[in-house]
Structures are given as C-alpha cells and as structure tokens.
PDB file of C-alpha atoms in Angstrom:
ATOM      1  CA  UNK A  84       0.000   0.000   0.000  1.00 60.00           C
ATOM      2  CA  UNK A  85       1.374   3.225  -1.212  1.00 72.00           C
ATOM      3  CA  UNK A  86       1.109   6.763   1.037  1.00 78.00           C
ATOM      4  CA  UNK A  87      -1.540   8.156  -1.535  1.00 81.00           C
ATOM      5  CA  UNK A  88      -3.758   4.955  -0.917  1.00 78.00           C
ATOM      6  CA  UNK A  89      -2.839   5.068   2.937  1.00 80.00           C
ATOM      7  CA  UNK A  90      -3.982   9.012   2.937  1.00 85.00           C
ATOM      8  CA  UNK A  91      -7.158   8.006   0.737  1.00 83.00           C
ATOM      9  CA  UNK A  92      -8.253   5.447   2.799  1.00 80.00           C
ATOM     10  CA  UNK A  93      -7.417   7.038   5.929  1.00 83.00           C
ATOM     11  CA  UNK A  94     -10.089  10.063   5.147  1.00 87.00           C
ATOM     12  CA  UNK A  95     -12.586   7.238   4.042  1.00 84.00           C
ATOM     13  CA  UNK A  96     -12.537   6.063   7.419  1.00 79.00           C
ATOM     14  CA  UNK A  97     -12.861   9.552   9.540  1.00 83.00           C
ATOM     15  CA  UNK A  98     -15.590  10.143   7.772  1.00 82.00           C
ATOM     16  CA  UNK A  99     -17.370   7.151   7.402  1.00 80.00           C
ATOM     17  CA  UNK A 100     -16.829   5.885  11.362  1.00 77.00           C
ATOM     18  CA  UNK A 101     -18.898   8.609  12.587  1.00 77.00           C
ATOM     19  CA  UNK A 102     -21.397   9.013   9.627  1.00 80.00           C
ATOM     20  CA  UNK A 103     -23.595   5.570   9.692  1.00 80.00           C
ATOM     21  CA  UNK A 104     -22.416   4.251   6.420  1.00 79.00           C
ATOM     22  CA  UNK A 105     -19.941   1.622   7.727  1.00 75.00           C
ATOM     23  CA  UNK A 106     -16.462   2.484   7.743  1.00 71.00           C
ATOM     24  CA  UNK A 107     -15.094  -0.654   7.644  1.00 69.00           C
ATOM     25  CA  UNK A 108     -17.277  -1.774   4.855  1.00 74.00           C
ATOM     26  CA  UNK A 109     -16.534   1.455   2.684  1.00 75.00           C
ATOM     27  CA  UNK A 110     -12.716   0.248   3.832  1.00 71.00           C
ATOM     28  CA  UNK A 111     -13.396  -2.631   2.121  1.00 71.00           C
ATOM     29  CA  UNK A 112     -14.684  -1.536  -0.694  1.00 75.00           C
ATOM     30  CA  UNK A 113     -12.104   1.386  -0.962  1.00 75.00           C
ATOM     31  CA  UNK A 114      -9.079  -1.555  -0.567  1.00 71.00           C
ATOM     32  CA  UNK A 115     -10.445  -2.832  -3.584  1.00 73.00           C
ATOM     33  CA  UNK A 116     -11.123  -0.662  -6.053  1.00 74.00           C
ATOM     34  CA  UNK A 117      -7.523   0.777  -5.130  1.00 72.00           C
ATOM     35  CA  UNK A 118      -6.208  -2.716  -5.362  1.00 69.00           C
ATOM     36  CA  UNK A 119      -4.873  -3.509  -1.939  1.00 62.00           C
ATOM     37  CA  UNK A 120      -3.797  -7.139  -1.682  1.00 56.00           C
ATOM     38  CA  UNK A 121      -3.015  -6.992   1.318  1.00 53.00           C
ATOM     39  CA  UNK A 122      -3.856 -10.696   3.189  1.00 43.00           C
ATOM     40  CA  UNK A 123      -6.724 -10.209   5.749  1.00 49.00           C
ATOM     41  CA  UNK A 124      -4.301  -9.951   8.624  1.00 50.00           C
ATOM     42  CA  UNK A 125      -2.445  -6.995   7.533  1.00 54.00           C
ATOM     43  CA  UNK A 126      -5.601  -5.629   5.667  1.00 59.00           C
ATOM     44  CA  UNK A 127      -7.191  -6.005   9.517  1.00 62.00           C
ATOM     45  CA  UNK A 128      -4.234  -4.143  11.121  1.00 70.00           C
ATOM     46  CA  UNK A 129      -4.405  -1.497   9.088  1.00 74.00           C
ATOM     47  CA  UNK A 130      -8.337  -1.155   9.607  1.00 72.00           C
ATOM     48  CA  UNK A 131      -7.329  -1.528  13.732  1.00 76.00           C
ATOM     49  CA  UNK A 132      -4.884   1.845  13.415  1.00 81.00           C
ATOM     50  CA  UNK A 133      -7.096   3.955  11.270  1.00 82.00           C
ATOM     51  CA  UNK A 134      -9.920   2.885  14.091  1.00 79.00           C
ATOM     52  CA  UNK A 135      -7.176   4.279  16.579  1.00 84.00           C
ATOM     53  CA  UNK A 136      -7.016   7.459  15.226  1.00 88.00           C
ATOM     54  CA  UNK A 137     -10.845   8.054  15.119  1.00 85.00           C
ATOM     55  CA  UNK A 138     -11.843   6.875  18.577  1.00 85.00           C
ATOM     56  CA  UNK A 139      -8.631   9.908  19.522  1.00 89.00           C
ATOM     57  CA  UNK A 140     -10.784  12.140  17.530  1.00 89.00           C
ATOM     58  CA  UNK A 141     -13.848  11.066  19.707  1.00 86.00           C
ATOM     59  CA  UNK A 142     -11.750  11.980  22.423  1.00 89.00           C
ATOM     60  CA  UNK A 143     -11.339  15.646  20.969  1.00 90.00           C
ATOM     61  CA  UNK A 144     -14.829  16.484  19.889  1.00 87.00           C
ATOM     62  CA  UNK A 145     -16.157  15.328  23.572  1.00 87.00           C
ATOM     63  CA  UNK A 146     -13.297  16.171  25.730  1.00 89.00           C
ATOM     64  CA  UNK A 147     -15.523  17.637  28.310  1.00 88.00           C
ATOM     65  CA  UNK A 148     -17.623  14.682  28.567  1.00 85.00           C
ATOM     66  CA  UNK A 149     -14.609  12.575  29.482  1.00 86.00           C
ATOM     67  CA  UNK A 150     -13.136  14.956  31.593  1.00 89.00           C
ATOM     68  CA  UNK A 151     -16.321  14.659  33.940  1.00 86.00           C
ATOM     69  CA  UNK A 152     -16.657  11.477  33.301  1.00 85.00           C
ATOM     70  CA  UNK A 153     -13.443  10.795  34.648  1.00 85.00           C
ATOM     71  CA  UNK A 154     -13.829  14.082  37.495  1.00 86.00           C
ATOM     72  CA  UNK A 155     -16.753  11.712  38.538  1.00 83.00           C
ATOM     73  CA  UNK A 156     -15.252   8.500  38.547  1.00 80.00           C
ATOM     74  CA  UNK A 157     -12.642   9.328  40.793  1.00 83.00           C
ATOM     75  CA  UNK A 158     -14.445  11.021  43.487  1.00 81.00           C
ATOM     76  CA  UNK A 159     -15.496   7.362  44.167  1.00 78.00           C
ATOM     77  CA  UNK A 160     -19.194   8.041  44.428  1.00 83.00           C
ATOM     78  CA  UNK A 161     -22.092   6.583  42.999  1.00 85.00           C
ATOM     79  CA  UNK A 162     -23.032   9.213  40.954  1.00 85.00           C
ATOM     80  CA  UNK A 163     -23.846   9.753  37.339  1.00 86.00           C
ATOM     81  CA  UNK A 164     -20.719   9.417  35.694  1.00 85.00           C
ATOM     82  CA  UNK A 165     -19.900   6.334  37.521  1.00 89.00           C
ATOM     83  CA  UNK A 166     -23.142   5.132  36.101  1.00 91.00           C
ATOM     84  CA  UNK A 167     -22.448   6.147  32.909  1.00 89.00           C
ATOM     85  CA  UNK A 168     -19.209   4.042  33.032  1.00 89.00           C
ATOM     86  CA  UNK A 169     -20.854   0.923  34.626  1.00 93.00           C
ATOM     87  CA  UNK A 170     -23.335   0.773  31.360  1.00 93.00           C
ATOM     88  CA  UNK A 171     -19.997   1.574  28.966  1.00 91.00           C
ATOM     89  CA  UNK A 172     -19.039  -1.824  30.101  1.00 91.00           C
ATOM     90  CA  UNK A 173     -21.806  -3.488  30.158  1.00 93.00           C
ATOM     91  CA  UNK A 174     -21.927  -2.598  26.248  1.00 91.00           C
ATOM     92  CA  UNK A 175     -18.465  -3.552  25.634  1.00 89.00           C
ATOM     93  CA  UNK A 176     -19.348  -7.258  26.904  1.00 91.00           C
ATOM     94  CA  UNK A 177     -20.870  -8.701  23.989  1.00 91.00           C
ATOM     95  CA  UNK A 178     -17.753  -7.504  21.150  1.00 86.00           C
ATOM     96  CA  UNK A 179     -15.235  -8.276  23.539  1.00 85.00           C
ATOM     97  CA  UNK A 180     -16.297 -11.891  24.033  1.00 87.00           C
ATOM     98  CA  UNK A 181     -16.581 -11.626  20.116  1.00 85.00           C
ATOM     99  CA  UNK A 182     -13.048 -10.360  19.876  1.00 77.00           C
ATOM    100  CA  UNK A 183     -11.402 -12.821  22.034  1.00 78.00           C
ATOM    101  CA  UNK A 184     -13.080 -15.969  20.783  1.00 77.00           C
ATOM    102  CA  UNK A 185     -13.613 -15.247  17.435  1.00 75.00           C
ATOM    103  CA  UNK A 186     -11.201 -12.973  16.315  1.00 71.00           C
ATOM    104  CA  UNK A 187      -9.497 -15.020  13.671  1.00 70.00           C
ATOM    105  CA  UNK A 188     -12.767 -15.765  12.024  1.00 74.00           C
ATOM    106  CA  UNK A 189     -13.701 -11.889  12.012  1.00 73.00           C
ATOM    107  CA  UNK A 190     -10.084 -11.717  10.248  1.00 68.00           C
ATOM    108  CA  UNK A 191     -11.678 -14.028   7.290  1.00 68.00           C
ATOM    109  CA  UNK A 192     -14.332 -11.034   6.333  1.00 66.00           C
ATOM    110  CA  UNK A 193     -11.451  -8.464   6.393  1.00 64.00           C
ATOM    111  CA  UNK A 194     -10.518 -10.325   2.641  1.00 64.00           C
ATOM    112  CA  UNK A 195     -11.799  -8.206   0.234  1.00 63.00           C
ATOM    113  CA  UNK A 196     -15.144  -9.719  -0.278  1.00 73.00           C
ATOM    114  CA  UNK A 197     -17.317  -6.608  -1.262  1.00 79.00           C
ATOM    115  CA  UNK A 198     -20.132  -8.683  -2.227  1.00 84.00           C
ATOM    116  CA  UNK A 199     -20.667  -9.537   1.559  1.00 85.00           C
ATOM    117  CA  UNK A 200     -20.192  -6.391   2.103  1.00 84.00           C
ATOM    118  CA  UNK A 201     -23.066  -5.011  -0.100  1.00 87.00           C
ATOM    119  CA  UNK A 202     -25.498  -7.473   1.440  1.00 90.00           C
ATOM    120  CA  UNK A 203     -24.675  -6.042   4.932  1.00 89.00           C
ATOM    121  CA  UNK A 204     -24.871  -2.498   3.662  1.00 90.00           C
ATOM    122  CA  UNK A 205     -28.463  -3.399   2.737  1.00 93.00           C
ATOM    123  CA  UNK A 206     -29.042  -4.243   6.396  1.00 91.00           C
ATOM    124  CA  UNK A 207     -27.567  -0.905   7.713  1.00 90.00           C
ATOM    125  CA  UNK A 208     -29.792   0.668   5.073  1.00 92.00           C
ATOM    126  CA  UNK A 209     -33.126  -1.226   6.292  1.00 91.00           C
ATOM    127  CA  UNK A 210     -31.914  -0.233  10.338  1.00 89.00           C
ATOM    128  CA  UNK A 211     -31.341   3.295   9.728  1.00 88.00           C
ATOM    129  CA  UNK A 212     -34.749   4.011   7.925  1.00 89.00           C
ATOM    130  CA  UNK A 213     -36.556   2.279  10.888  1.00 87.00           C
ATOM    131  CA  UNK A 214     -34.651   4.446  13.058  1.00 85.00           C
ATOM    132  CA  UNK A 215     -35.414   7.602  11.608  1.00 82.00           C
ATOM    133  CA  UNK A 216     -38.882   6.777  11.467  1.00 81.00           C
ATOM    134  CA  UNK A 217     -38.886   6.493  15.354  1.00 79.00           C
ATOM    135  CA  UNK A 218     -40.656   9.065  17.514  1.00 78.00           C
ATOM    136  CA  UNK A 219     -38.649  11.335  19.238  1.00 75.00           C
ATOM    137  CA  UNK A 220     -38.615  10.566  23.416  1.00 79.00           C
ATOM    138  CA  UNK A 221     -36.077  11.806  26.237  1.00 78.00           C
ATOM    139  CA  UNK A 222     -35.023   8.485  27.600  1.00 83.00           C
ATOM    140  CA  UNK A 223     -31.545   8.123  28.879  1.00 86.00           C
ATOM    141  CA  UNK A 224     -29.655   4.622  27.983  1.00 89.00           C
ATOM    142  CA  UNK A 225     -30.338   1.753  31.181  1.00 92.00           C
ATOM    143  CA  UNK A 226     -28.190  -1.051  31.716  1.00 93.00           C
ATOM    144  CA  UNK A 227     -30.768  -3.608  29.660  1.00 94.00           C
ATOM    145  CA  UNK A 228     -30.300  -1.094  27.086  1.00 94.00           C
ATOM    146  CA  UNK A 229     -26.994  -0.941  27.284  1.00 94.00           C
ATOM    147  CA  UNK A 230     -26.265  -4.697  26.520  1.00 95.00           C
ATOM    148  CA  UNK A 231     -28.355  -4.676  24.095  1.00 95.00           C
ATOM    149  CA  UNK A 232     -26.906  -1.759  22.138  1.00 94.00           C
ATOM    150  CA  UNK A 233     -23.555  -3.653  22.764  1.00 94.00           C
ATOM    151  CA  UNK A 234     -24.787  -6.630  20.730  1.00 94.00           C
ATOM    152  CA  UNK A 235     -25.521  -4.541  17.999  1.00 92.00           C
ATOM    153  CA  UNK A 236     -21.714  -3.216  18.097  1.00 89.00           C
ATOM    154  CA  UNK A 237     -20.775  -6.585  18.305  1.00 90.00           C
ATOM    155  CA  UNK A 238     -22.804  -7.862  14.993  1.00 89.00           C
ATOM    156  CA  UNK A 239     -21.891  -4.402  13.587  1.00 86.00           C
ATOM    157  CA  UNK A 240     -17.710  -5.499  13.578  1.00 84.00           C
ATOM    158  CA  UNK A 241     -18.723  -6.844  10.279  1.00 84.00           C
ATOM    159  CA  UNK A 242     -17.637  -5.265   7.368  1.00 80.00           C
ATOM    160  CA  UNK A 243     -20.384  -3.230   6.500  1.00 82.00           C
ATOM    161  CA  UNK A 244     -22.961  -3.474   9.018  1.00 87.00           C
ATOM    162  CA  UNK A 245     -22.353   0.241  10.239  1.00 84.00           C
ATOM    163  CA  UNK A 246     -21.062   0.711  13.923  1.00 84.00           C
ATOM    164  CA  UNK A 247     -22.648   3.900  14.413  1.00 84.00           C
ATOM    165  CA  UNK A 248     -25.424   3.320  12.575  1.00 86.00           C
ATOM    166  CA  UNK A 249     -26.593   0.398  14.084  1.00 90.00           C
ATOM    167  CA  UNK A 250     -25.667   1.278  17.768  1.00 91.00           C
ATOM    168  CA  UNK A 251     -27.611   4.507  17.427  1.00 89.00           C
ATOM    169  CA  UNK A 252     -30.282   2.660  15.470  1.00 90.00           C
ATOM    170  CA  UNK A 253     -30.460   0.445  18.529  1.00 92.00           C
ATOM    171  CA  UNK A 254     -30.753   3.209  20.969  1.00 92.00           C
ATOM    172  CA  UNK A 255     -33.288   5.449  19.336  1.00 89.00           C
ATOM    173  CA  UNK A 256     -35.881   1.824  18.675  1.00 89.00           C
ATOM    174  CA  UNK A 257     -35.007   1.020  22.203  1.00 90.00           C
ATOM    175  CA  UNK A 258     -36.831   4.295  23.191  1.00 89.00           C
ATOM    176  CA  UNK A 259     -33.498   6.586  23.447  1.00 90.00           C
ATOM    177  CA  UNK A 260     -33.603  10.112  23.020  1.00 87.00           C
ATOM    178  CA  UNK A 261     -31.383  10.702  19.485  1.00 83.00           C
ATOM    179  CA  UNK A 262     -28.675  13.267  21.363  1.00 83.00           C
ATOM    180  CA  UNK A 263     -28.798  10.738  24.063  1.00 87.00           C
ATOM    181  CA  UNK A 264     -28.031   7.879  21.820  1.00 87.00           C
ATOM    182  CA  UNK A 265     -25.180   9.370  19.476  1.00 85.00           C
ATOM    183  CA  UNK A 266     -23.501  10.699  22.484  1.00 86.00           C
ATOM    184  CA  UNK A 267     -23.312   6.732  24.291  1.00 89.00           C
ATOM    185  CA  UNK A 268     -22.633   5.310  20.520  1.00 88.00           C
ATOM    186  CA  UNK A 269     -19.330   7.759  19.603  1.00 85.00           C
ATOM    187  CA  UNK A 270     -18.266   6.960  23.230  1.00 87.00           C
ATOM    188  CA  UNK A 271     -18.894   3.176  23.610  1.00 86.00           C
ATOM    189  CA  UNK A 272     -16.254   2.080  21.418  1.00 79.00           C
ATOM    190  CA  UNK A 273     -13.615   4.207  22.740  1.00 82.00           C
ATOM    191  CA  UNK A 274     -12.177   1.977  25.159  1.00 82.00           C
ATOM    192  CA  UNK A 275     -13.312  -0.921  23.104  1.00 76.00           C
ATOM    193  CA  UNK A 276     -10.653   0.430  20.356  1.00 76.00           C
ATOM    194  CA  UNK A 277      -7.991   1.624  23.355  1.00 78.00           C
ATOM    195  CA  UNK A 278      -8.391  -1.808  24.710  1.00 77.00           C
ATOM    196  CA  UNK A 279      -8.018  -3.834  21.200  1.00 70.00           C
ATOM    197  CA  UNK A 280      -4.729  -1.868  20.516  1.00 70.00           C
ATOM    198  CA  UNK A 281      -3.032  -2.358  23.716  1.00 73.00           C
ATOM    199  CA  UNK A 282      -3.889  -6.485  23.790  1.00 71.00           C
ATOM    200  CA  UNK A 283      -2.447  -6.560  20.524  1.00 67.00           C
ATOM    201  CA  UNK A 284       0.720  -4.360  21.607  1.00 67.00           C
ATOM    202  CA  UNK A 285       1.135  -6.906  24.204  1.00 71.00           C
ATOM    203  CA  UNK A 286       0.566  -9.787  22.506  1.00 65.00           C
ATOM    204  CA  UNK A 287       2.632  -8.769  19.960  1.00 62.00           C
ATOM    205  CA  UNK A 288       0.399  -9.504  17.232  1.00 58.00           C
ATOM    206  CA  UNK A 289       0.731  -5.427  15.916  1.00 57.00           C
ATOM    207  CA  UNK A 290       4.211  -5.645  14.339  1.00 58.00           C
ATOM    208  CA  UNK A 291       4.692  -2.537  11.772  1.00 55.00           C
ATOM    209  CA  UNK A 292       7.092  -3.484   9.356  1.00 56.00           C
ATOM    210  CA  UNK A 293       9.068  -1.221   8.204  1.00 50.00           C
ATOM    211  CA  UNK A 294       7.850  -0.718   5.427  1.00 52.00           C
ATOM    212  CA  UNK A 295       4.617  -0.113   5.976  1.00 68.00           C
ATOM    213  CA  UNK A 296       5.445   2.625   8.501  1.00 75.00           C
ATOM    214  CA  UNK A 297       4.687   5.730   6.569  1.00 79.00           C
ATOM    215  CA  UNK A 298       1.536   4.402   4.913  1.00 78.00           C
ATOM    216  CA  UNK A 299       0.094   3.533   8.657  1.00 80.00           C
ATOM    217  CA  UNK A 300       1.083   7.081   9.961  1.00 84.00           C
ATOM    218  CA  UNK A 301      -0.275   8.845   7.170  1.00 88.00           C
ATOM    219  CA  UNK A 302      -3.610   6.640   6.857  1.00 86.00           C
ATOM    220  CA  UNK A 303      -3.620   7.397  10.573  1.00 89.00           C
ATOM    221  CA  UNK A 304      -3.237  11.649  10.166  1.00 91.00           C
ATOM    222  CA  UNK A 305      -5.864  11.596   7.899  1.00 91.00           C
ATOM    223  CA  UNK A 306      -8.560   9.313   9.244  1.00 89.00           C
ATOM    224  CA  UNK A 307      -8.045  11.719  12.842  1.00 92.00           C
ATOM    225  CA  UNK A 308      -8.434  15.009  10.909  1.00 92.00           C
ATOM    226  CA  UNK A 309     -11.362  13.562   8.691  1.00 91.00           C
ATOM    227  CA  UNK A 310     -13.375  11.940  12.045  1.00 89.00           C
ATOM    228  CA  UNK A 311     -12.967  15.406  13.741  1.00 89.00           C
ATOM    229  CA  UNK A 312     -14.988  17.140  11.135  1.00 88.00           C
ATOM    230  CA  UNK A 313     -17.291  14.249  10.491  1.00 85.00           C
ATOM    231  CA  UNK A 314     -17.965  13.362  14.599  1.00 83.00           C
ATOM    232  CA  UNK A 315     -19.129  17.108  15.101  1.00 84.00           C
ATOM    233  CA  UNK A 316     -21.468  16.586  11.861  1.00 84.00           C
ATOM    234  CA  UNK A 317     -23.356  13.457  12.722  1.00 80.00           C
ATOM    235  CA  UNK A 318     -24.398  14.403  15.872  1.00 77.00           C
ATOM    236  CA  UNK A 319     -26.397  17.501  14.446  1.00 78.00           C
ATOM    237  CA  UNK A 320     -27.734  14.864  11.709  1.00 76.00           C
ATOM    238  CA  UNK A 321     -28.837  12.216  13.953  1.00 74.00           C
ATOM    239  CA  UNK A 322     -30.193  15.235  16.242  1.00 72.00           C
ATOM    240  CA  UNK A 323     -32.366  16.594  12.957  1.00 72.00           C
ATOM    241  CA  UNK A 324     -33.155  12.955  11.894  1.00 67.00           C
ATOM    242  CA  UNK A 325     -31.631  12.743   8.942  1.00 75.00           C
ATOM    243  CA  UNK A 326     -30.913   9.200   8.694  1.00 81.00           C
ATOM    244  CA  UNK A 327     -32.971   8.439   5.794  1.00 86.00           C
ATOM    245  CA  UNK A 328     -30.329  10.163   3.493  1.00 87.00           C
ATOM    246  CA  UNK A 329     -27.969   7.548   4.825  1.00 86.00           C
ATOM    247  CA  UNK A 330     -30.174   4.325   4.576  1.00 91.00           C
ATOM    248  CA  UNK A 331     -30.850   5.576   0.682  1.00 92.00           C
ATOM    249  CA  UNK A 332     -26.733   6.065   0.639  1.00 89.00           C
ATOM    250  CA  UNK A 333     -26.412   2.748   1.853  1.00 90.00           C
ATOM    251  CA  UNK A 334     -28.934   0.949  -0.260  1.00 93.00           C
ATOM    252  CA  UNK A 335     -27.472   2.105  -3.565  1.00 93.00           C
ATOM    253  CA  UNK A 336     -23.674   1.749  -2.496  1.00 87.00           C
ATOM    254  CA  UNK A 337     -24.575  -1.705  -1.292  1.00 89.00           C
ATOM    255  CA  UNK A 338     -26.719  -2.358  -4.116  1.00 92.00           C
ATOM    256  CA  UNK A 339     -23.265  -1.349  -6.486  1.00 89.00           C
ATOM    257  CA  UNK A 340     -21.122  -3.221  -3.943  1.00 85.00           C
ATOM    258  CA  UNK A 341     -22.909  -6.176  -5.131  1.00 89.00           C
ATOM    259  CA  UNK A 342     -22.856  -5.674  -8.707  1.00 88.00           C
ATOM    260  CA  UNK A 343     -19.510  -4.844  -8.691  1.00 79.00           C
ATOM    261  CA  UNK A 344     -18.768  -8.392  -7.119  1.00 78.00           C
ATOM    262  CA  UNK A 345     -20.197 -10.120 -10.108  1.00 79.00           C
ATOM    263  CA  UNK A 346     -19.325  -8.000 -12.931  1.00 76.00           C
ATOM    264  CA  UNK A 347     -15.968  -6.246 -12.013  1.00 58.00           C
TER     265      UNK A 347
END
C-alpha cells in the first residue's frame, strides 16, 4: 500500500466511522477498487490503526464529557458518571467476548469480499430508515439497554454493518432520546478500540514493518483530521433525523457493492 492509498483510505474512514455508512465496509470496498492485496491480517491491522485514530478524535470532539466522566469516577461516588461508566461496560461485553473468541474468524471477512459487504450495507440501510422513522422521546440509555446496544456493536464489527449506525439505530428503537443515543454510541467504542490496541501491543500480534510505517502514519493523520470534522457533523444529523439520506446512501452503495462483485 502506497502513502496516496494510505492518505485516501485514511479520510474514508474519519468520515465514514462517525457518519452511519460503515467504515469498515466502505474500507473494504475502498481496498479494492484501489487494489490492496493486502492478506486479511495486515488488511485487519491497518483497519485496527485507522480505528485508533478516530476513537482519539472522539476523544477531541467530547473532551468535556470525558473529563467529567473521569472528574466523577474518581471522586469514588455513585453518581452519574460512575453510572455512565458501569453501562460503557456493560456494552463492551458482547464484542469483547466476540473479539477474544472469534477474532481469527472476524479476520476471514477483512478479505476483500465486497459482495458480503453489499449485502450487509443493505441491512444498515433497512436499520437506519426504521430508526429515523422512530418518535422522538427523552429516555436516557439503562443497563438492559446498554447490553443490548452492545450486541448490535458486536454484529456491527462486520464489514459493512455500520457501527454507528446500528448502535444509534439500537438506541433510538429502544426508546433513546437521538442526542442521548449518538452521544453513548461515539463513546462506547472508545475503550473498546484503546483496549483492542493495547492487547495486541502486548501480545505482539501489531508488528509494523518497516515498510509499511509511513503508509500507517499517514492513513492514521488523515482518518483523525477527517473523524474530527465528520464526529461534530453526525451528531447535528442524527439530532435533525436525517438518517434516511444515509439508509438511501447505503442501499445504492450496497446495491453497487454487489454488482460490482459479479461484474468487475
């Protein structure tokens, strides 16, 4: 993979993490019609630092809610933010039982096959017009909720099942007010992504070769800078329900996904 490619792909997924399209589907996709033959291990690495970068961009764009969530914490209390922490992990349970036990046979989907991927785009599409179709309420996440949001981040580490889409999705059919629900989604997978990284550091299973250096870093600049922009966007979308423009996005890039498979 070249630094162009790395740079291109690395602004594919900022934008597309936060905006309910799938990132790692339009990753997919994006690998190859650039031609990326990379085997699913590296192609998965590569997906795992580009992740990296956007969950530091979550960081950013709600700095003050983890600063008070982490004020709160600390005072040792059982207050909201230690609440709000409790039902983070309860929502990291189901993809982290995912990601231990079936983490090579996630690799498998990480291949290049863009015709699975078009078929699950066509699911995000179907979840996102229910979702916008929900009535609006001012419901908070519970812990129920909250596990049950985290199986749709689970099911949604497939390539092209959106993460955000389908966690938010989730939320607001679960009763969720929208804010409520973008806010927990952009924040659940945080230290989901933080916790991936440093069991693979440790493991040793996150070797950068040398060569590949400069294409990670740059791929990693430009997915940060394009989930900044694209983090502070969404949440004004989901607030103004405007998730039908994404299901109809999804439907005809899954819908070309698919034909592509066969006839490209």
């Amino acid at each position: 993979m070249d630094t162009l490619d790395a740079i291109i792909l690395g602004i594919i997924q900022g934008l597309t993490e936060f905006l309910p399209v799938s990132s790692s589907g339009h990753l997919e996709l994006g690998k190859a019609i650039l031609g990326d033959n990379s085997i699913p291990e590296e192609s998965l690495l590569f997906t795992v630092v580009l992740h990296f970068a956007t969950a530091l961009s979550t960081i950013v764009v709600f700095r003050k809610d983890v600063w008070e969530i982490l004020v709160g914490l600390f005072k040792f209390r059982w207050n909201e933010e230690t609440q709000f922490s409790l039902k983070i992990i309860v929502s990291m349970l189901p993809a982290t039982f995912v990601g231990l036990f079936f983490e090579e046979k996630l690799e498998a989907f990480f291949g290049g096959d863009i015709q699975f991927v078009g078929f699950m785009l066509l699911i995000t599409a179907v979840l996102l017009y229910f979702a916008d179709k929900a009535k609006d309420t001012d419901k908070k996440v519970n812990y129920p909720k909250a596990f049950i949001v985290g199986i749709s981040q689970a099911i949604a580490m497939l390539p092209g099942i959106s993460r955000s889409g389908a966690t938010i999705a989730t939320s607001v059919l679960l009763g969720v007010d929208k804010t409520k629900a973008a806010r927990f989604s952009f924040l659940m997978v945080v230290p989901l992504i933080l916790g991936k990284m440093a069991k693979d550091v440790m493991s040793g299973e996150l070797n950068f070769q040398s060569e590949n250096v400069m294409a990670m870093s740059t791929g990693f600049v430009a997915a940060f800078i394009a989930g900044l922009a694209a983090c502070t966007w969404m949440i004004q979308l989901v607030r103004n329900s405007k998730l039908t423009y994404f299901a109809i996005y999804c439907l005809i890039v899954g819908l070309l996904a698919i034909g592509y498979s066969f006839w490209g």
